[in-house]
Amino acid sequence: MLARLALPEVRLPALPQDPRILQIAFLGSFLLAGLTFLEFELRPWQPPVILATACVTQWAMTRLYRVPDAGYRSAIISALGLSLLLRSDVLWVPPLAAFIAIASKFVIRVRGKHVFNPTNLGLAACLFLTPHAWSSPSQWGESAGLIAWFGIFGLSVAHRAFRSDVSLAFLASWVALKTARVLYLGQRPDVLLHQLNVGSLILFTFFMISDPKTTPDRRSARIALAVAVAGLAFVLQHAFWWYNALIWALLLLSTAVPLIDRLLPADRYHWPAERKPECSQPSVPLPSL
């Protein structure tokens, strides 16, 4: 009788605990694809300038405010998001957006928590301040949107730390409102699919409105905020004809988050790298960036 051969145990590599690593991997690969074969309307010099400005600003503000070093992962995510969403025909706008995005985490804070999603604020500020900045939702093409949908859903299922409650609540509300409008106007289903299959909606849903550092701490409040953002953006877009309505809706309603956290307190989110054992946690929460 032949002895049974002991097969070596095969262990699949574990996913990183910090969801920012997966976010960087997706955004970076999507940006690389856009610069190569997806033909994004993007000047090649913009992503390096935005990335360098974001990292330098993170380094300088950390030392200026003398806060614990939080690393550069969040700054890289903001830089990649701006690289994908922001367009400009002048050199100074992209670094300005990156500076505003990262500096706001240190300057605009309430009870140790920054108020605005950095990418959202940096993009909105430049859209408001200068005509040399714009963000076109349809610039990516439908093939890029399909790639983004599959990639994002894969990452969100693989890693629960993406705060999918916010993303799914917003997305369900937005799809419901868009569907109701298409049915009311008697339009073809293709119109709805075209409106949903844009890359900027994917980034907004899974990387901007779901930011665990700027959403309410309580789950029910997060869901309510997501529904409110979808409703306000829908009104701004179709009643007042605002361009980039999602960006402005999130910016406006983010100002209510400190009050929501005050009225409906809950445990604050910390990145895995920031978490400490309960016995060593201070009574006053340290600022996390």
PDB file of C-alpha atoms in Angstrom:
ATOM      1  CA  MET A   1       0.000   0.000   0.000  1.00  0.00           C
ATOM      2  CA  LEU A   2       1.378   3.276  -1.017  1.00  0.00           C
ATOM      3  CA  ALA A   3       1.803   5.778   1.728  1.00  0.00           C
ATOM      4  CA  ARG A   4      -0.312   8.819   1.380  1.00  0.00           C
ATOM      5  CA  LEU A   5       1.636  11.846   0.423  1.00  0.00           C
ATOM      6  CA  ALA A   6       1.148  14.810   2.729  1.00  0.00           C
ATOM      7  CA  LEU A   7       0.238  17.753   0.603  1.00  0.00           C
ATOM      8  CA  PRO A   8       1.532  21.110   1.780  1.00  0.00           C
ATOM      9  CA  GLU A   9      -1.087  23.453   3.152  1.00  0.00           C
ATOM     10  CA  VAL A  10      -1.852  26.242   0.738  1.00  0.00           C
ATOM     11  CA  ARG A  11      -2.677  29.555   2.333  1.00  0.00           C
ATOM     12  CA  LEU A  12      -4.105  32.349   0.307  1.00  0.00           C
ATOM     13  CA  PRO A  13      -2.619  35.764   1.013  1.00  0.00           C
ATOM     14  CA  ALA A  14      -4.737  37.717   3.466  1.00  0.00           C
ATOM     15  CA  LEU A  15      -6.227  41.007   2.417  1.00  0.00           C
ATOM     16  CA  PRO A  16      -4.650  44.014   4.114  1.00  0.00           C
ATOM     17  CA  GLN A  17      -6.474  45.195   7.221  1.00  0.00           C
ATOM     18  CA  ASP A  18      -6.250  48.833   6.196  1.00  0.00           C
ATOM     19  CA  PRO A  19      -8.852  49.432   3.433  1.00  0.00           C
ATOM     20  CA  ARG A  20      -6.839  52.403   2.184  1.00  0.00           C
ATOM     21  CA  ILE A  21      -4.349  49.996   0.622  1.00  0.00           C
ATOM     22  CA  LEU A  22      -7.096  48.486  -1.544  1.00  0.00           C
ATOM     23  CA  GLN A  23      -8.390  51.950  -2.370  1.00  0.00           C
ATOM     24  CA  ILE A  24      -4.941  53.061  -3.512  1.00  0.00           C
ATOM     25  CA  ALA A  25      -4.546  49.894  -5.583  1.00  0.00           C
ATOM     26  CA  PHE A  26      -7.865  50.427  -7.370  1.00  0.00           C
ATOM     27  CA  LEU A  27      -7.530  54.173  -7.933  1.00  0.00           C
ATOM     28  CA  GLY A  28      -3.924  53.824  -9.054  1.00  0.00           C
ATOM     29  CA  SER A  29      -4.664  51.013 -11.509  1.00  0.00           C
ATOM     30  CA  PHE A  30      -7.706  52.846 -12.865  1.00  0.00           C
ATOM     31  CA  LEU A  31      -5.679  56.013 -13.339  1.00  0.00           C
ATOM     32  CA  LEU A  32      -2.934  54.051 -15.081  1.00  0.00           C
ATOM     33  CA  ALA A  33      -5.503  52.471 -17.392  1.00  0.00           C
ATOM     34  CA  GLY A  34      -6.922  55.903 -18.120  1.00  0.00           C
ATOM     35  CA  LEU A  35      -3.539  57.260 -19.086  1.00  0.00           C
ATOM     36  CA  THR A  36      -2.804  54.312 -21.390  1.00  0.00           C
ATOM     37  CA  PHE A  37      -5.678  52.643 -23.231  1.00  0.00           C
ATOM     38  CA  LEU A  38      -8.877  54.238 -21.868  1.00  0.00           C
ATOM     39  CA  GLU A  39      -7.859  57.636 -23.267  1.00  0.00           C
ATOM     40  CA  PHE A  40      -8.913  59.870 -20.400  1.00  0.00           C
ATOM     41  CA  GLU A  41      -8.881  63.587 -21.120  1.00  0.00           C
ATOM     42  CA  LEU A  42      -5.944  64.045 -18.780  1.00  0.00           C
ATOM     43  CA  ARG A  43      -2.596  65.741 -19.177  1.00  0.00           C
ATOM     44  CA  PRO A  44       0.195  63.359 -18.076  1.00  0.00           C
ATOM     45  CA  TRP A  45       1.833  65.956 -15.804  1.00  0.00           C
ATOM     46  CA  GLN A  46      -1.231  66.491 -13.616  1.00  0.00           C
ATOM     47  CA  PRO A  47      -1.185  63.286 -11.491  1.00  0.00           C
ATOM     48  CA  PRO A  48       2.489  63.647 -10.420  1.00  0.00           C
ATOM     49  CA  VAL A  49       1.986  67.322  -9.548  1.00  0.00           C
ATOM     50  CA  ILE A  50      -1.155  66.572  -7.527  1.00  0.00           C
ATOM     51  CA  LEU A  51       0.466  63.616  -5.752  1.00  0.00           C
ATOM     52  CA  ALA A  52       3.618  65.565  -4.857  1.00  0.00           C
ATOM     53  CA  THR A  53       1.640  68.547  -3.577  1.00  0.00           C
ATOM     54  CA  ALA A  54      -0.639  66.342  -1.464  1.00  0.00           C
ATOM     55  CA  CYS A  55       2.260  64.487   0.183  1.00  0.00           C
ATOM     56  CA  VAL A  56       4.278  67.655   0.833  1.00  0.00           C
ATOM     57  CA  THR A  57       1.218  69.362   2.318  1.00  0.00           C
ATOM     58  CA  GLN A  58       0.539  66.344   4.560  1.00  0.00           C
ATOM     59  CA  TRP A  59       4.160  66.411   5.767  1.00  0.00           C
ATOM     60  CA  ALA A  60       4.213  70.175   6.360  1.00  0.00           C
ATOM     61  CA  MET A  61       0.831  70.394   8.116  1.00  0.00           C
ATOM     62  CA  THR A  62       1.663  67.454  10.378  1.00  0.00           C
ATOM     63  CA  ARG A  63       4.720  69.301  11.636  1.00  0.00           C
ATOM     64  CA  LEU A  64       3.039  72.695  11.743  1.00  0.00           C
ATOM     65  CA  TYR A  65       0.171  71.446  13.908  1.00  0.00           C
ATOM     66  CA  ARG A  66       2.399  69.021  15.847  1.00  0.00           C
ATOM     67  CA  VAL A  67      -0.009  66.100  15.563  1.00  0.00           C
ATOM     68  CA  PRO A  68       0.902  62.396  15.403  1.00  0.00           C
ATOM     69  CA  ASP A  69       2.173  61.335  12.003  1.00  0.00           C
ATOM     70  CA  ALA A  70      -0.749  59.619  10.216  1.00  0.00           C
ATOM     71  CA  GLY A  71       1.274  58.572   7.184  1.00  0.00           C
ATOM     72  CA  TYR A  72       0.509  59.335   3.550  1.00  0.00           C
ATOM     73  CA  ARG A  73      -2.127  56.787   2.580  1.00  0.00           C
ATOM     74  CA  SER A  74      -5.075  59.155   2.928  1.00  0.00           C
ATOM     75  CA  ALA A  75      -3.178  61.898   1.100  1.00  0.00           C
ATOM     76  CA  ILE A  76      -2.419  59.516  -1.770  1.00  0.00           C
ATOM     77  CA  ILE A  77      -6.101  58.534  -2.012  1.00  0.00           C
ATOM     78  CA  SER A  78      -7.116  62.206  -2.188  1.00  0.00           C
ATOM     79  CA  ALA A  79      -4.469  62.878  -4.835  1.00  0.00           C
ATOM     80  CA  LEU A  80      -5.574  59.947  -6.984  1.00  0.00           C
ATOM     81  CA  GLY A  81      -9.208  60.988  -6.666  1.00  0.00           C
ATOM     82  CA  LEU A  82      -8.404  64.530  -7.755  1.00  0.00           C
ATOM     83  CA  SER A  83      -6.325  63.200 -10.642  1.00  0.00           C
ATOM     84  CA  LEU A  84      -9.319  61.226 -11.883  1.00  0.00           C
ATOM     85  CA  LEU A  85     -11.954  63.933 -11.401  1.00  0.00           C
ATOM     86  CA  LEU A  86     -10.273  67.317 -11.861  1.00  0.00           C
ATOM     87  CA  ARG A  87      -9.381  68.782 -15.245  1.00  0.00           C
ATOM     88  CA  SER A  88      -7.565  72.060 -15.914  1.00  0.00           C
ATOM     89  CA  ASP A  89      -5.777  73.856 -18.715  1.00  0.00           C
ATOM     90  CA  VAL A  90      -3.330  75.704 -16.435  1.00  0.00           C
ATOM     91  CA  LEU A  91      -0.520  74.442 -14.239  1.00  0.00           C
ATOM     92  CA  TRP A  92      -1.467  76.055 -10.917  1.00  0.00           C
ATOM     93  CA  VAL A  93      -5.005  74.644 -10.482  1.00  0.00           C
ATOM     94  CA  PRO A  94      -4.161  70.954  -9.765  1.00  0.00           C
ATOM     95  CA  PRO A  95      -1.641  71.724  -6.972  1.00  0.00           C
ATOM     96  CA  LEU A  96      -4.068  74.280  -5.518  1.00  0.00           C
ATOM     97  CA  ALA A  97      -6.778  71.634  -5.341  1.00  0.00           C
ATOM     98  CA  ALA A  98      -4.384  69.188  -3.675  1.00  0.00           C
ATOM     99  CA  PHE A  99      -3.251  71.797  -1.138  1.00  0.00           C
ATOM    100  CA  ILE A 100      -6.822  72.762  -0.205  1.00  0.00           C
ATOM    101  CA  ALA A 101      -7.831  69.109   0.076  1.00  0.00           C
ATOM    102  CA  ILE A 102      -5.054  68.087   2.466  1.00  0.00           C
ATOM    103  CA  ALA A 103      -4.814  71.343   4.435  1.00  0.00           C
ATOM    104  CA  SER A 104      -8.556  71.239   5.169  1.00  0.00           C
ATOM    105  CA  LYS A 105      -8.070  68.084   7.245  1.00  0.00           C
ATOM    106  CA  PHE A 106      -5.961  70.087   9.678  1.00  0.00           C
ATOM    107  CA  VAL A 107      -7.693  73.466   9.533  1.00  0.00           C
ATOM    108  CA  ILE A 108     -11.429  72.725   9.285  1.00  0.00           C
ATOM    109  CA  ARG A 109     -12.082  70.462  12.255  1.00  0.00           C
ATOM    110  CA  VAL A 110     -14.801  70.078  14.857  1.00  0.00           C
ATOM    111  CA  ARG A 111     -14.148  68.060  18.013  1.00  0.00           C
ATOM    112  CA  GLY A 112     -11.055  66.465  16.487  1.00  0.00           C
ATOM    113  CA  LYS A 113     -12.786  65.375  13.262  1.00  0.00           C
ATOM    114  CA  HIS A 114     -12.357  67.036   9.882  1.00  0.00           C
ATOM    115  CA  VAL A 115     -15.621  68.161   8.344  1.00  0.00           C
ATOM    116  CA  PHE A 116     -15.224  67.799   4.583  1.00  0.00           C
ATOM    117  CA  ASN A 117     -14.077  64.940   2.428  1.00  0.00           C
ATOM    118  CA  PRO A 118     -10.710  66.270   1.172  1.00  0.00           C
ATOM    119  CA  THR A 119     -11.219  65.345  -2.467  1.00  0.00           C
ATOM    120  CA  ASN A 120     -14.721  66.814  -2.442  1.00  0.00           C
ATOM    121  CA  LEU A 121     -13.578  70.123  -0.941  1.00  0.00           C
ATOM    122  CA  GLY A 122     -10.481  70.489  -3.127  1.00  0.00           C
ATOM    123  CA  LEU A 123     -12.488  69.832  -6.272  1.00  0.00           C
ATOM    124  CA  ALA A 124     -15.402  72.094  -5.277  1.00  0.00           C
ATOM    125  CA  ALA A 125     -13.114  74.941  -4.251  1.00  0.00           C
ATOM    126  CA  CYS A 126     -11.361  75.037  -7.612  1.00  0.00           C
ATOM    127  CA  LEU A 127     -14.630  74.694  -9.537  1.00  0.00           C
ATOM    128  CA  PHE A 128     -15.915  77.712  -7.618  1.00  0.00           C
ATOM    129  CA  LEU A 129     -12.766  79.838  -7.730  1.00  0.00           C
ATOM    130  CA  THR A 130     -11.657  79.585 -11.335  1.00  0.00           C
ATOM    131  CA  PRO A 131     -13.054  78.830 -14.812  1.00  0.00           C
ATOM    132  CA  HIS A 132      -9.807  76.960 -15.504  1.00  0.00           C
ATOM    133  CA  ALA A 133     -11.099  73.981 -13.479  1.00  0.00           C
ATOM    134  CA  TRP A 134     -13.834  71.589 -14.546  1.00  0.00           C
ATOM    135  CA  SER A 135     -15.052  68.045 -14.017  1.00  0.00           C
ATOM    136  CA  SER A 136     -16.889  66.303 -16.829  1.00  0.00           C
ATOM    137  CA  PRO A 137     -18.909  63.244 -15.725  1.00  0.00           C
ATOM    138  CA  SER A 138     -18.997  61.820 -19.260  1.00  0.00           C
ATOM    139  CA  GLN A 139     -15.298  62.150 -20.042  1.00  0.00           C
ATOM    140  CA  TRP A 140     -14.432  58.553 -19.170  1.00  0.00           C
ATOM    141  CA  GLY A 141     -16.589  56.685 -21.627  1.00  0.00           C
ATOM    142  CA  GLU A 142     -18.882  53.775 -20.921  1.00  0.00           C
ATOM    143  CA  SER A 143     -16.206  51.062 -21.092  1.00  0.00           C
ATOM    144  CA  ALA A 144     -14.304  52.697 -18.242  1.00  0.00           C
ATOM    145  CA  GLY A 145     -17.499  52.869 -16.227  1.00  0.00           C
ATOM    146  CA  LEU A 146     -18.078  49.144 -16.602  1.00  0.00           C
ATOM    147  CA  ILE A 147     -14.544  48.396 -15.456  1.00  0.00           C
ATOM    148  CA  ALA A 148     -15.060  50.616 -12.436  1.00  0.00           C
ATOM    149  CA  TRP A 149     -18.345  48.949 -11.477  1.00  0.00           C
ATOM    150  CA  PHE A 150     -16.825  45.471 -11.462  1.00  0.00           C
ATOM    151  CA  GLY A 151     -13.695  46.581  -9.657  1.00  0.00           C
ATOM    152  CA  ILE A 152     -15.458  48.532  -6.943  1.00  0.00           C
ATOM    153  CA  PHE A 153     -18.024  45.872  -6.195  1.00  0.00           C
ATOM    154  CA  GLY A 154     -15.262  43.306  -5.937  1.00  0.00           C
ATOM    155  CA  LEU A 155     -13.335  45.409  -3.459  1.00  0.00           C
ATOM    156  CA  SER A 156     -16.388  46.324  -1.405  1.00  0.00           C
ATOM    157  CA  VAL A 157     -17.397  42.688  -1.033  1.00  0.00           C
ATOM    158  CA  ALA A 158     -13.847  41.626  -0.201  1.00  0.00           C
ATOM    159  CA  HIS A 159     -13.360  44.216   2.499  1.00  0.00           C
ATOM    160  CA  ARG A 160     -16.127  45.222   4.894  1.00  0.00           C
ATOM    161  CA  ALA A 161     -14.355  48.342   6.115  1.00  0.00           C
ATOM    162  CA  PHE A 162     -15.589  50.321   3.090  1.00  0.00           C
ATOM    163  CA  ARG A 163     -18.712  51.441   5.018  1.00  0.00           C
ATOM    164  CA  SER A 164     -20.937  49.957   2.375  1.00  0.00           C
ATOM    165  CA  ASP A 165     -24.062  51.106   4.253  1.00  0.00           C
ATOM    166  CA  VAL A 166     -23.470  54.691   3.085  1.00  0.00           C
ATOM    167  CA  SER A 167     -22.598  53.682  -0.465  1.00  0.00           C
ATOM    168  CA  LEU A 168     -25.546  51.365  -0.915  1.00  0.00           C
ATOM    169  CA  ALA A 169     -28.030  53.794   0.673  1.00  0.00           C
ATOM    170  CA  PHE A 170     -26.896  56.600  -1.605  1.00  0.00           C
ATOM    171  CA  LEU A 171     -26.749  54.416  -4.704  1.00  0.00           C
ATOM    172  CA  ALA A 172     -30.212  52.937  -4.109  1.00  0.00           C
ATOM    173  CA  SER A 173     -31.685  56.412  -3.613  1.00  0.00           C
ATOM    174  CA  TRP A 174     -29.942  57.846  -6.664  1.00  0.00           C
ATOM    175  CA  VAL A 175     -30.977  54.952  -8.918  1.00  0.00           C
ATOM    176  CA  ALA A 176     -34.572  55.156  -7.639  1.00  0.00           C
ATOM    177  CA  LEU A 177     -34.779  58.893  -8.334  1.00  0.00           C
ATOM    178  CA  LYS A 178     -33.216  58.563 -11.775  1.00  0.00           C
ATOM    179  CA  THR A 179     -35.486  55.631 -12.633  1.00  0.00           C
ATOM    180  CA  ALA A 180     -38.586  57.554 -11.545  1.00  0.00           C
ATOM    181  CA  ARG A 181     -37.595  60.500 -13.728  1.00  0.00           C
ATOM    182  CA  VAL A 182     -36.968  58.308 -16.772  1.00  0.00           C
ATOM    183  CA  LEU A 183     -40.348  56.612 -16.327  1.00  0.00           C
ATOM    184  CA  TYR A 184     -42.107  59.947 -15.780  1.00  0.00           C
ATOM    185  CA  LEU A 185     -40.617  61.384 -18.979  1.00  0.00           C
ATOM    186  CA  GLY A 186     -41.336  58.190 -20.936  1.00  0.00           C
ATOM    187  CA  GLN A 187     -37.703  57.730 -21.909  1.00  0.00           C
ATOM    188  CA  ARG A 188     -36.027  54.495 -22.988  1.00  0.00           C
ATOM    189  CA  PRO A 189     -34.158  52.307 -20.450  1.00  0.00           C
ATOM    190  CA  ASP A 190     -30.947  53.036 -22.353  1.00  0.00           C
ATOM    191  CA  VAL A 191     -31.133  56.618 -21.088  1.00  0.00           C
ATOM    192  CA  LEU A 192     -31.040  55.419 -17.477  1.00  0.00           C
ATOM    193  CA  LEU A 193     -28.126  53.063 -18.136  1.00  0.00           C
ATOM    194  CA  HIS A 194     -26.192  55.856 -19.819  1.00  0.00           C
ATOM    195  CA  GLN A 195     -26.731  58.156 -16.819  1.00  0.00           C
ATOM    196  CA  LEU A 196     -25.545  55.520 -14.342  1.00  0.00           C
ATOM    197  CA  ASN A 197     -22.604  54.148 -16.308  1.00  0.00           C
ATOM    198  CA  VAL A 198     -20.171  56.988 -15.615  1.00  0.00           C
ATOM    199  CA  GLY A 199     -16.925  56.700 -13.717  1.00  0.00           C
ATOM    200  CA  SER A 200     -17.424  59.846 -11.638  1.00  0.00           C
ATOM    201  CA  LEU A 201     -20.548  58.324 -10.052  1.00  0.00           C
ATOM    202  CA  ILE A 202     -18.518  55.265  -9.054  1.00  0.00           C
ATOM    203  CA  LEU A 203     -15.810  57.339  -7.410  1.00  0.00           C
ATOM    204  CA  PHE A 204     -18.366  59.497  -5.623  1.00  0.00           C
ATOM    205  CA  THR A 205     -20.287  56.475  -4.330  1.00  0.00           C
ATOM    206  CA  PHE A 206     -17.418  54.357  -3.067  1.00  0.00           C
ATOM    207  CA  PHE A 207     -14.591  56.810  -2.360  1.00  0.00           C
ATOM    208  CA  MET A 208     -16.171  60.154  -1.461  1.00  0.00           C
ATOM    209  CA  ILE A 209     -19.545  59.945   0.256  1.00  0.00           C
ATOM    210  CA  SER A 210     -18.463  56.754   2.069  1.00  0.00           C
ATOM    211  CA  ASP A 211     -15.385  58.371   3.639  1.00  0.00           C
ATOM    212  CA  PRO A 212     -15.464  57.003   7.230  1.00  0.00           C
ATOM    213  CA  LYS A 213     -13.653  60.081   8.541  1.00  0.00           C
ATOM    214  CA  THR A 214     -16.295  62.589   7.399  1.00  0.00           C
ATOM    215  CA  THR A 215     -19.571  60.647   7.631  1.00  0.00           C
ATOM    216  CA  PRO A 216     -21.683  60.539  10.819  1.00  0.00           C
ATOM    217  CA  ASP A 217     -20.520  58.135  13.497  1.00  0.00           C
ATOM    218  CA  ARG A 218     -23.947  56.519  13.975  1.00  0.00           C
ATOM    219  CA  ARG A 219     -25.053  54.091  11.267  1.00  0.00           C
ATOM    220  CA  SER A 220     -28.653  55.317  10.995  1.00  0.00           C
ATOM    221  CA  ALA A 221     -27.391  58.893  10.620  1.00  0.00           C
ATOM    222  CA  ARG A 222     -24.998  57.850   7.865  1.00  0.00           C
ATOM    223  CA  ILE A 223     -27.815  56.243   5.910  1.00  0.00           C
ATOM    224  CA  ALA A 224     -30.013  59.301   6.362  1.00  0.00           C
ATOM    225  CA  LEU A 225     -27.209  61.566   5.159  1.00  0.00           C
ATOM    226  CA  ALA A 226     -26.664  59.398   2.077  1.00  0.00           C
ATOM    227  CA  VAL A 227     -30.350  59.571   1.167  1.00  0.00           C
ATOM    228  CA  ALA A 228     -30.358  63.346   1.751  1.00  0.00           C
ATOM    229  CA  VAL A 229     -27.322  63.851  -0.507  1.00  0.00           C
ATOM    230  CA  ALA A 230     -29.014  61.888  -3.290  1.00  0.00           C
ATOM    231  CA  GLY A 231     -32.217  63.902  -2.909  1.00  0.00           C
ATOM    232  CA  LEU A 232     -30.509  67.286  -2.802  1.00  0.00           C
ATOM    233  CA  ALA A 233     -28.267  66.456  -5.760  1.00  0.00           C
ATOM    234  CA  PHE A 234     -31.282  65.324  -7.771  1.00  0.00           C
ATOM    235  CA  VAL A 235     -33.084  68.611  -7.076  1.00  0.00           C
ATOM    236  CA  LEU A 236     -30.002  70.711  -7.836  1.00  0.00           C
ATOM    237  CA  GLN A 237     -29.407  68.891 -11.108  1.00  0.00           C
ATOM    238  CA  HIS A 238     -32.928  68.700 -12.510  1.00  0.00           C
ATOM    239  CA  ALA A 239     -34.708  71.671 -10.902  1.00  0.00           C
ATOM    240  CA  PHE A 240     -31.895  74.236 -10.821  1.00  0.00           C
ATOM    241  CA  TRP A 241     -29.657  72.752 -13.560  1.00  0.00           C
ATOM    242  CA  TRP A 242     -26.527  72.748 -11.427  1.00  0.00           C
ATOM    243  CA  TYR A 243     -23.530  71.049 -12.987  1.00  0.00           C
ATOM    244  CA  ASN A 244     -21.663  68.517 -10.796  1.00  0.00           C
ATOM    245  CA  ALA A 245     -24.651  68.462  -8.449  1.00  0.00           C
ATOM    246  CA  LEU A 246     -23.323  65.493  -6.457  1.00  0.00           C
ATOM    247  CA  ILE A 247     -20.184  67.412  -5.531  1.00  0.00           C
ATOM    248  CA  TRP A 248     -22.140  70.431  -4.309  1.00  0.00           C
ATOM    249  CA  ALA A 249     -24.773  68.402  -2.461  1.00  0.00           C
ATOM    250  CA  LEU A 250     -22.169  66.528  -0.446  1.00  0.00           C
ATOM    251  CA  LEU A 251     -20.253  69.739   0.286  1.00  0.00           C
ATOM    252  CA  LEU A 252     -23.368  71.504   1.588  1.00  0.00           C
ATOM    253  CA  LEU A 253     -24.664  68.634   3.710  1.00  0.00           C
ATOM    254  CA  SER A 254     -21.246  67.817   5.180  1.00  0.00           C
ATOM    255  CA  THR A 255     -21.591  70.958   7.279  1.00  0.00           C
ATOM    256  CA  ALA A 256     -24.375  69.209   9.211  1.00  0.00           C
ATOM    257  CA  VAL A 257     -22.246  66.220  10.250  1.00  0.00           C
ATOM    258  CA  PRO A 258     -20.729  67.838  13.395  1.00  0.00           C
ATOM    259  CA  LEU A 259     -24.234  68.645  14.661  1.00  0.00           C
ATOM    260  CA  ILE A 260     -25.440  65.139  13.815  1.00  0.00           C
ATOM    261  CA  ASP A 261     -22.539  63.598  15.739  1.00  0.00           C
ATOM    262  CA  ARG A 262     -23.348  65.876  18.666  1.00  0.00           C
ATOM    263  CA  LEU A 263     -27.013  64.885  18.760  1.00  0.00           C
ATOM    264  CA  LEU A 264     -26.481  61.210  17.875  1.00  0.00           C
ATOM    265  CA  PRO A 265     -23.131  60.213  19.387  1.00  0.00           C
ATOM    266  CA  ALA A 266     -21.492  56.887  18.579  1.00  0.00           C
ATOM    267  CA  ASP A 267     -18.028  55.353  18.447  1.00  0.00           C
ATOM    268  CA  ARG A 268     -15.736  57.201  16.077  1.00  0.00           C
ATOM    269  CA  TYR A 269     -14.097  55.340  13.232  1.00  0.00           C
ATOM    270  CA  HIS A 270     -10.325  54.825  13.294  1.00  0.00           C
ATOM    271  CA  TRP A 271      -8.142  53.362  10.598  1.00  0.00           C
ATOM    272  CA  PRO A 272      -6.676  49.989  11.655  1.00  0.00           C
ATOM    273  CA  ALA A 273      -3.229  51.561  12.002  1.00  0.00           C
ATOM    274  CA  GLU A 274      -4.650  54.080  14.503  1.00  0.00           C
ATOM    275  CA  ARG A 275      -6.500  51.602  16.709  1.00  0.00           C
ATOM    276  CA  LYS A 276      -5.125  50.811  20.131  1.00  0.00           C
ATOM    277  CA  PRO A 277      -6.108  48.311  22.812  1.00  0.00           C
ATOM    278  CA  GLU A 278      -8.906  49.555  25.067  1.00  0.00           C
ATOM    279  CA  CYS A 279      -6.652  49.673  28.120  1.00  0.00           C
ATOM    280  CA  SER A 280      -4.343  52.143  26.413  1.00  0.00           C
ATOM    281  CA  GLN A 281      -6.974  54.423  24.892  1.00  0.00           C
ATOM    282  CA  PRO A 282      -6.945  57.977  26.234  1.00  0.00           C
ATOM    283  CA  SER A 283     -10.120  59.471  27.669  1.00  0.00           C
ATOM    284  CA  VAL A 284      -9.992  62.322  25.131  1.00  0.00           C
ATOM    285  CA  PRO A 285      -9.821  61.175  21.479  1.00  0.00           C
ATOM    286  CA  LEU A 286      -6.666  62.173  19.660  1.00  0.00           C
ATOM    287  CA  PRO A 287      -7.074  63.948  16.319  1.00  0.00           C
ATOM    288  CA  SER A 288      -6.781  61.503  13.428  1.00  0.00           C
ATOM    289  CA  LEU A 289      -5.947  62.607   9.933  1.00  0.00           C
TER     290      LEU A 289
END
